[in-house]
Short mmCIF file of C-alpha atoms in Angstrom, two decimals:
data_model
loop_
_atom_site.label_atom_id
_atom_site.label_comp_id
_atom_site.label_asym_id
_atom_site.label_seq_id
_atom_site.Cartn_x
_atom_site.Cartn_y
_atom_site.Cartn_z
CA MET A 1 12.17 -49.27 22.09
CA VAL A 2 10.44 -48.33 18.86
CA THR A 3 11.43 -44.96 17.43
CA THR A 4 8.86 -43.08 15.38
CA THR A 5 10.10 -40.56 12.83
CA ILE A 6 8.20 -37.94 10.92
CA GLU A 7 8.25 -40.16 7.84
CA ASP A 8 6.11 -42.70 9.74
CA LEU A 9 3.21 -40.25 10.06
CA HIS A 10 0.40 -40.45 7.53
CA ALA A 11 0.39 -37.80 4.79
CA ASP A 12 -3.03 -36.54 5.91
CA VAL A 13 -1.73 -35.95 9.43
CA LEU A 14 1.33 -34.10 8.12
CA GLY A 15 -0.82 -32.04 5.76
CA CYS A 16 -3.14 -31.05 8.62
CA ALA A 17 -0.13 -29.99 10.70
CA LEU A 18 1.40 -27.98 7.85
CA ARG A 19 -1.84 -26.07 7.35
CA ARG A 20 -1.43 -24.64 10.84
CA LEU A 21 1.95 -23.06 10.03
CA ASP A 22 2.55 -19.52 8.87
CA GLY A 23 4.12 -18.75 5.51
CA ARG A 24 7.73 -18.57 6.65
CA SER A 25 7.48 -21.81 8.62
CA LEU A 26 5.78 -23.57 5.73
CA ALA A 27 8.50 -22.48 3.31
CA ALA A 28 11.16 -23.65 5.78
CA ALA A 29 9.41 -27.01 6.15
CA SER A 30 9.55 -27.55 2.39
CA CYS A 31 13.36 -27.33 2.60
CA ALA A 32 13.71 -29.67 5.56
CA MET A 33 13.29 -33.04 3.90
CA PRO A 34 11.95 -34.58 0.66
CA ALA A 35 8.98 -36.10 2.47
CA LEU A 36 7.72 -32.65 3.46
CA ARG A 37 8.53 -30.88 0.21
CA ALA A 38 5.60 -32.29 -1.75
CA LEU A 39 3.17 -31.60 1.10
CA ALA A 40 4.53 -28.11 1.81
CA THR A 41 4.20 -27.09 -1.84
CA ASP A 42 0.64 -28.36 -2.15
CA PRO A 43 -1.50 -25.59 -3.73
CA ASP A 44 -4.43 -26.34 -1.42
CA THR A 45 -2.22 -25.77 1.62
CA TRP A 46 -1.05 -22.40 0.33
CA ARG A 47 -4.57 -21.47 -0.76
CA ALA A 48 -5.82 -22.10 2.78
CA LEU A 49 -2.94 -20.00 4.11
CA CYS A 50 -3.81 -17.12 1.75
CA LEU A 51 -7.48 -17.23 2.76
CA ALA A 52 -6.53 -17.19 6.43
CA GLU A 53 -4.24 -14.20 5.84
CA TRP A 54 -6.60 -12.29 3.52
CA PRO A 55 -10.31 -13.14 4.01
CA SER A 56 -11.17 -10.83 1.11
CA LEU A 57 -9.87 -13.47 -1.34
CA ALA A 58 -12.94 -15.58 -0.52
CA LEU A 59 -15.31 -12.87 -1.75
CA PRO A 60 -17.01 -13.45 -5.16
CA PRO A 61 -15.22 -10.61 -7.05
CA ALA A 62 -11.85 -12.21 -6.20
CA GLN A 63 -12.67 -15.56 -7.79
CA GLN A 64 -10.81 -14.57 -10.95
CA LEU A 65 -7.62 -14.65 -8.85
CA ALA A 66 -8.01 -18.42 -8.55
CA ALA A 67 -5.78 -18.76 -11.62
CA LEU A 68 -2.84 -17.27 -9.70
CA PRO A 69 -0.65 -19.86 -7.97
CA PRO A 70 -1.37 -19.34 -4.26
CA GLN A 71 2.29 -19.78 -3.32
CA ARG A 72 3.26 -17.00 -5.74
CA LEU A 73 0.46 -14.78 -4.43
CA PHE A 74 1.61 -15.25 -0.83
CA ALA A 75 5.28 -14.66 -1.72
CA ASP A 76 4.36 -11.45 -3.56
CA ALA A 77 1.83 -10.00 -1.13
CA HIS A 78 3.06 -10.94 2.34
CA PRO A 79 6.48 -9.23 2.61
CA PHE A 80 7.22 -5.60 1.79
CA PRO A 81 8.62 -4.72 -1.64
CA SER A 82 12.11 -3.29 -1.27
CA ALA A 83 11.92 -0.74 -4.08
CA ASP A 84 14.45 2.09 -3.72
CA ALA A 85 12.87 4.83 -1.60
CA ASP A 86 15.50 7.34 -2.66
CA THR A 87 14.68 7.25 -6.36
CA GLU A 88 12.87 10.51 -7.02
CA CYS A 89 10.02 8.96 -8.99
CA GLY A 90 12.40 7.90 -11.76
CA LEU A 91 10.13 4.91 -12.30
CA LEU A 92 7.49 7.28 -13.67
CA ARG A 93 9.51 7.50 -16.90
CA LEU A 94 9.36 3.77 -17.58
CA PRO A 95 7.04 2.38 -20.31
CA VAL A 96 3.43 1.85 -19.26
CA PRO A 97 2.82 -1.87 -18.61
CA ALA A 98 -0.03 -3.43 -20.53
CA GLY A 99 -2.98 -4.45 -18.39
CA GLU A 100 -6.74 -4.29 -18.45
CA LEU A 101 -7.59 -4.59 -14.77
CA LEU A 102 -6.24 -4.09 -11.27
CA VAL A 103 -7.81 -5.99 -8.38
CA SER A 104 -7.49 -4.65 -4.83
CA ALA A 105 -8.01 -7.10 -1.97
CA VAL A 106 -8.51 -4.98 1.16
CA ASP A 107 -8.66 -6.38 4.68
CA VAL A 108 -8.97 -4.45 7.94
CA TYR A 109 -8.09 -6.12 11.23
CA TYR A 110 -8.56 -5.09 14.83
CA ARG A 111 -6.07 -6.60 17.25
CA GLY A 112 -5.36 -9.32 14.71
CA ALA A 113 -9.00 -10.32 14.13
CA PRO A 114 -10.59 -9.66 10.70
CA LEU A 115 -12.94 -6.70 10.89
CA LEU A 116 -13.81 -5.76 7.29
CA SER A 117 -12.97 -7.15 3.84
CA ARG A 118 -13.51 -5.67 0.39
CA VAL A 119 -12.49 -6.45 -3.20
CA VAL A 120 -12.35 -3.60 -5.73
CA GLU A 121 -11.86 -4.01 -9.46
CA THR A 122 -10.30 -1.01 -11.24
CA PRO A 123 -10.26 -0.84 -15.07
CA ALA A 124 -6.73 0.28 -15.92
CA SER A 125 -6.72 0.76 -19.69
CA SER A 126 -9.00 3.74 -20.31
CA SER A 127 -7.55 7.12 -21.18
CA TRP A 128 -9.50 8.63 -18.28
CA PHE A 129 -7.80 6.33 -15.76
CA LEU A 130 -4.33 6.88 -17.21
CA ALA A 131 -4.61 10.68 -17.15
CA SER A 132 -6.50 11.16 -13.86
CA PRO A 133 -5.01 11.15 -10.36
CA PHE A 134 -4.92 7.59 -9.04
CA ARG A 135 -7.51 6.96 -6.33
CA VAL A 136 -9.30 3.76 -5.31
CA GLU A 137 -12.14 3.66 -2.80
CA ALA A 138 -12.57 0.36 -1.00
CA VAL A 139 -15.33 1.82 1.21
CA GLU A 140 -17.28 4.83 -0.03
CA ARG A 141 -19.06 7.33 2.18
CA LYS A 142 -22.30 6.87 0.30
CA LYS A 143 -22.05 3.09 0.87
CA PRO A 144 -20.97 2.69 4.49
CA PRO A 145 -20.09 -0.78 5.82
CA PRO A 146 -22.29 -2.61 8.33
CA ALA A 147 -22.43 -1.26 11.85
CA ALA A 148 -20.38 -4.28 12.97
CA ALA A 149 -17.33 -2.78 11.20
CA ALA A 150 -16.41 -0.64 14.18
CA ALA A 151 -13.39 -0.49 16.46
CA PRO A 152 -12.88 1.18 19.84
CA SER A 153 -9.48 2.59 18.81
CA PRO A 154 -8.45 3.43 15.20
CA ALA A 155 -4.80 3.43 16.29
CA GLU A 156 -5.07 -0.33 16.88
CA LEU A 157 -6.34 -1.08 13.38
CA GLU A 158 -4.25 -3.02 10.89
CA LEU A 159 -4.67 -2.88 7.13
CA SER A 160 -3.63 -5.05 4.22
CA TRP A 161 -4.12 -3.65 0.70
CA VAL A 162 -3.00 -6.19 -1.91
CA VAL A 163 -2.99 -4.97 -5.51
CA VAL A 164 -3.08 -7.80 -8.05
CA ASP A 165 -2.46 -7.64 -11.79
CA PRO A 166 -4.29 -10.76 -13.06
CA ALA A 167 -2.84 -10.43 -16.57
CA ARG A 168 0.74 -10.62 -15.29
CA GLY A 169 -0.01 -12.93 -12.40
CA ARG A 170 1.81 -10.73 -9.88
CA ALA A 171 0.80 -8.88 -6.72
CA VAL A 172 2.16 -6.39 -4.20
CA ASN A 173 1.00 -5.18 -0.78
CA VAL A 174 0.96 -1.37 -0.66
CA SER A 175 -0.02 -1.03 3.00
CA SER A 176 2.22 -0.58 6.02
CA ARG A 177 -0.04 -2.99 7.99
CA ARG A 178 0.07 -0.71 11.05
CA PRO A 179 -0.69 3.02 10.99
CA VAL A 180 2.25 5.30 10.31
CA ALA A 181 0.18 8.26 11.54
CA VAL A 182 -3.16 8.83 13.27
CA ASP A 183 -4.69 12.31 13.22
CA ARG A 184 -7.98 14.17 12.95
CA HIS A 185 -9.50 15.70 9.86
CA TRP A 186 -9.50 19.46 10.26
CA TYR A 187 -13.08 19.84 8.97
CA THR A 188 -15.07 16.65 9.65
CA GLY A 189 -13.36 15.79 12.94
CA GLU A 190 -12.97 12.15 11.82
CA THR A 191 -10.00 10.13 13.01
CA LEU A 192 -7.74 9.22 10.09
CA ALA A 193 -5.50 6.16 10.36
CA ARG A 194 -2.86 6.39 7.64
CA PHE A 195 -1.07 3.34 6.24
CA ALA A 196 1.73 4.20 3.82
CA VAL A 197 4.66 2.69 1.96
CA VAL A 198 7.24 4.56 -0.13
CA LEU A 199 7.98 3.01 -3.51
CA GLY A 200 10.21 4.58 -6.13
CA GLY A 201 10.27 7.90 -4.29
CA CYS A 202 6.47 8.12 -4.25
CA LYS A 203 4.07 7.49 -1.39
CA PHE A 204 1.22 4.97 -1.51
CA GLU A 205 -1.11 6.05 1.29
CA ALA A 206 -4.21 4.13 2.34
CA THR A 207 -6.43 6.12 4.68
CA VAL A 208 -9.07 4.63 6.98
CA ALA A 209 -11.51 7.33 8.12
CA CYS A 210 -13.36 6.56 11.35
CA SER A 211 -16.24 8.57 12.76
CA GLU A 212 -17.24 8.51 16.40
CA GLY A 213 -20.38 6.56 17.18
CA ALA A 214 -23.04 7.19 19.77
CA ALA A 215 -21.65 4.49 22.07
CA GLY A 216 -18.17 5.99 22.05
CA GLY A 217 -16.72 3.59 19.45
CA HIS A 218 -15.45 4.42 15.98
CA ALA A 219 -17.22 3.30 12.82
CA ILE A 220 -15.30 3.00 9.56
CA SER A 221 -16.76 5.51 7.10
CA GLU A 222 -14.24 5.46 4.24
CA ILE A 223 -11.15 3.58 3.03
CA THR A 224 -9.16 5.05 0.14
CA LEU A 225 -5.80 4.60 -1.59
CA ALA A 226 -3.93 7.42 -3.33
CA VAL A 227 -0.38 8.00 -4.60
CA GLU A 228 1.67 11.18 -4.11
CA ASP A 229 5.07 12.19 -5.46
CA ALA A 230 7.89 13.90 -3.56
CA ASP A 231 6.47 17.36 -4.34
CA GLY A 232 3.05 16.51 -2.90
CA ALA A 233 1.34 16.23 -6.29
CA ALA A 234 -1.04 13.38 -7.05
CA VAL A 235 0.38 10.67 -9.32
CA SER A 236 -1.73 9.73 -12.33
CA GLY A 237 -3.03 6.27 -13.09
CA GLU A 238 -0.37 5.92 -15.78
CA GLY A 239 2.42 6.74 -13.34
CA THR A 240 0.93 4.44 -10.71
CA LEU A 241 0.92 1.51 -13.15
CA ARG A 242 4.65 2.03 -13.68
CA LEU A 243 5.30 2.14 -9.94
CA LEU A 244 3.21 -0.98 -9.30
CA ALA A 245 4.88 -2.91 -12.13
CA ALA A 246 8.33 -2.09 -10.76
CA ALA A 247 7.28 -2.96 -7.19
CA MET A 248 5.83 -6.30 -8.31
CA GLU A 249 9.14 -7.24 -9.91
CA ALA A 250 11.29 -5.91 -7.06
CA PRO A 251 12.77 -8.23 -4.42
CA ARG A 252 10.88 -8.61 -1.17
CA LYS A 253 12.05 -7.84 2.34
CA GLY A 254 10.45 -9.66 5.25
CA GLY A 255 11.02 -9.54 8.97
CA GLU A 256 9.34 -8.54 12.20
CA ARG A 257 10.52 -4.93 11.83
CA GLU A 258 8.51 -4.31 8.66
CA PRO A 259 6.04 -1.88 10.31
CA GLU A 260 8.87 0.11 11.92
CA GLU A 261 10.72 0.25 8.59
CA ALA A 262 7.57 1.45 6.80
CA LYS A 263 7.09 4.23 9.37
CA ARG A 264 10.74 5.27 9.10
CA ARG A 265 10.50 5.54 5.33
CA TYR A 266 7.22 7.44 5.65
CA LEU A 267 8.75 9.99 8.05
CA GLU A 268 11.77 10.40 5.77
CA PHE A 269 9.41 11.02 2.84
CA VAL A 270 7.46 13.64 4.82
CA LYS A 271 10.71 15.33 5.88
CA ARG A 272 12.05 15.32 2.33
CA LYS A 273 8.74 16.66 1.01
CA LYS A 274 8.81 19.50 3.56
CA GLY A 275 12.40 20.34 2.61
CA ARG A 276 11.54 20.44 -1.09
CA LYS A 277 8.56 22.66 -0.36
CA GLU A 278 10.67 25.09 1.68
CA SER A 279 13.39 25.11 -1.00
CA LYS A 280 10.79 25.83 -3.67
CA ALA A 281 9.34 28.66 -1.57
CA ARG A 282 12.83 30.19 -1.18
CA ARG A 283 13.45 29.98 -4.92
CA GLU A 284 10.10 31.60 -5.67
CA ALA A 285 10.81 34.35 -3.14
CA LEU A 286 14.21 34.97 -4.77
CA VAL A 287 12.63 35.11 -8.23
CA ASP A 288 10.00 37.56 -6.95
CA LEU A 289 12.74 39.72 -5.43
CA CYS A 290 14.73 39.73 -8.66
CA CYS A 291 11.62 40.61 -10.67
CA SER A 292 10.79 43.42 -8.24
CA ALA A 293 14.35 44.74 -8.44
CA ALA A 294 14.31 44.58 -12.22
CA SER A 295 10.98 46.40 -12.32
CA ALA A 296 12.33 49.08 -9.99
CA VAL A 297 15.40 49.56 -12.19
CA VAL A 298 13.20 49.94 -15.27
CA VAL A 299 10.96 52.50 -13.51
CA LEU A 300 13.95 54.48 -12.23
CA THR A 301 15.57 54.41 -15.69
CA CYS A 302 12.38 55.72 -17.25
CA LEU A 303 12.09 58.49 -14.63
CA ALA A 304 15.74 59.48 -15.13
CA ALA A 305 15.29 59.59 -18.88
CA VAL A 306 12.26 61.86 -18.51
CA ALA A 307 14.05 64.14 -16.02
CA LEU A 308 17.09 64.57 -18.26
CA ARG A 309 15.16 65.63 -21.31
#
């Protein structure tokens, strides 16, 4: 009886099989045996895997990312960064990393199928960007996506927002993949699907706004990314660069419970933010009371002085 081993298979057959694996399985295959290591570390295999995971990387504006090793890009952008969520924005005091451009690769999925892809280039060196609140619009209201970019239920949307620093050759995914909250806008009535991760004590929140269509579906009208600190104030572009640089260098944390972990951290952030707001309101009320008491004492002292003359 002739026994056939995996080494007997042609390299093209093995390469075709490896291209059907996900990232974790492909990395595991590279550690299995020397014959698979060369095939599993092939840049073309990882490039195909990245394109399957993020269709936006095939768009023309993302061609400058071709210089990034695809295996590094996948390792950076697929798992969550495990930056300390309890650090109260201490990263904002770090030096500003040098960089001329940030590239955002944004992909929206519905039930696992790609629905909409965008690439946004953000100049990151101007004084206006550094001093202004950080905000990136992947889909603008004045430039709505095609009518095909619609989903019956915004709660079933998934989002990947990969931020790449081409100068440093690093990337990080700042989306929770699944919504951490779905609510309605108080004025427009749009359904807002919120995707958020907490990094360095600050919240990166990507919001997908969906308006109801005539046929009962929901059309995507806007996709934005903003950063907020623990007090609810918008973080500037300068502060966001510090947070992104730290997150890109931080270790990654994978696993099937990533979406649940992102939601837990988001709810803890919201709870902590509410507590800080209530504590601040109590302090302000106490200061107002003290000022009122001091003013009353001054008025009474003046009246007593006039009466005793």
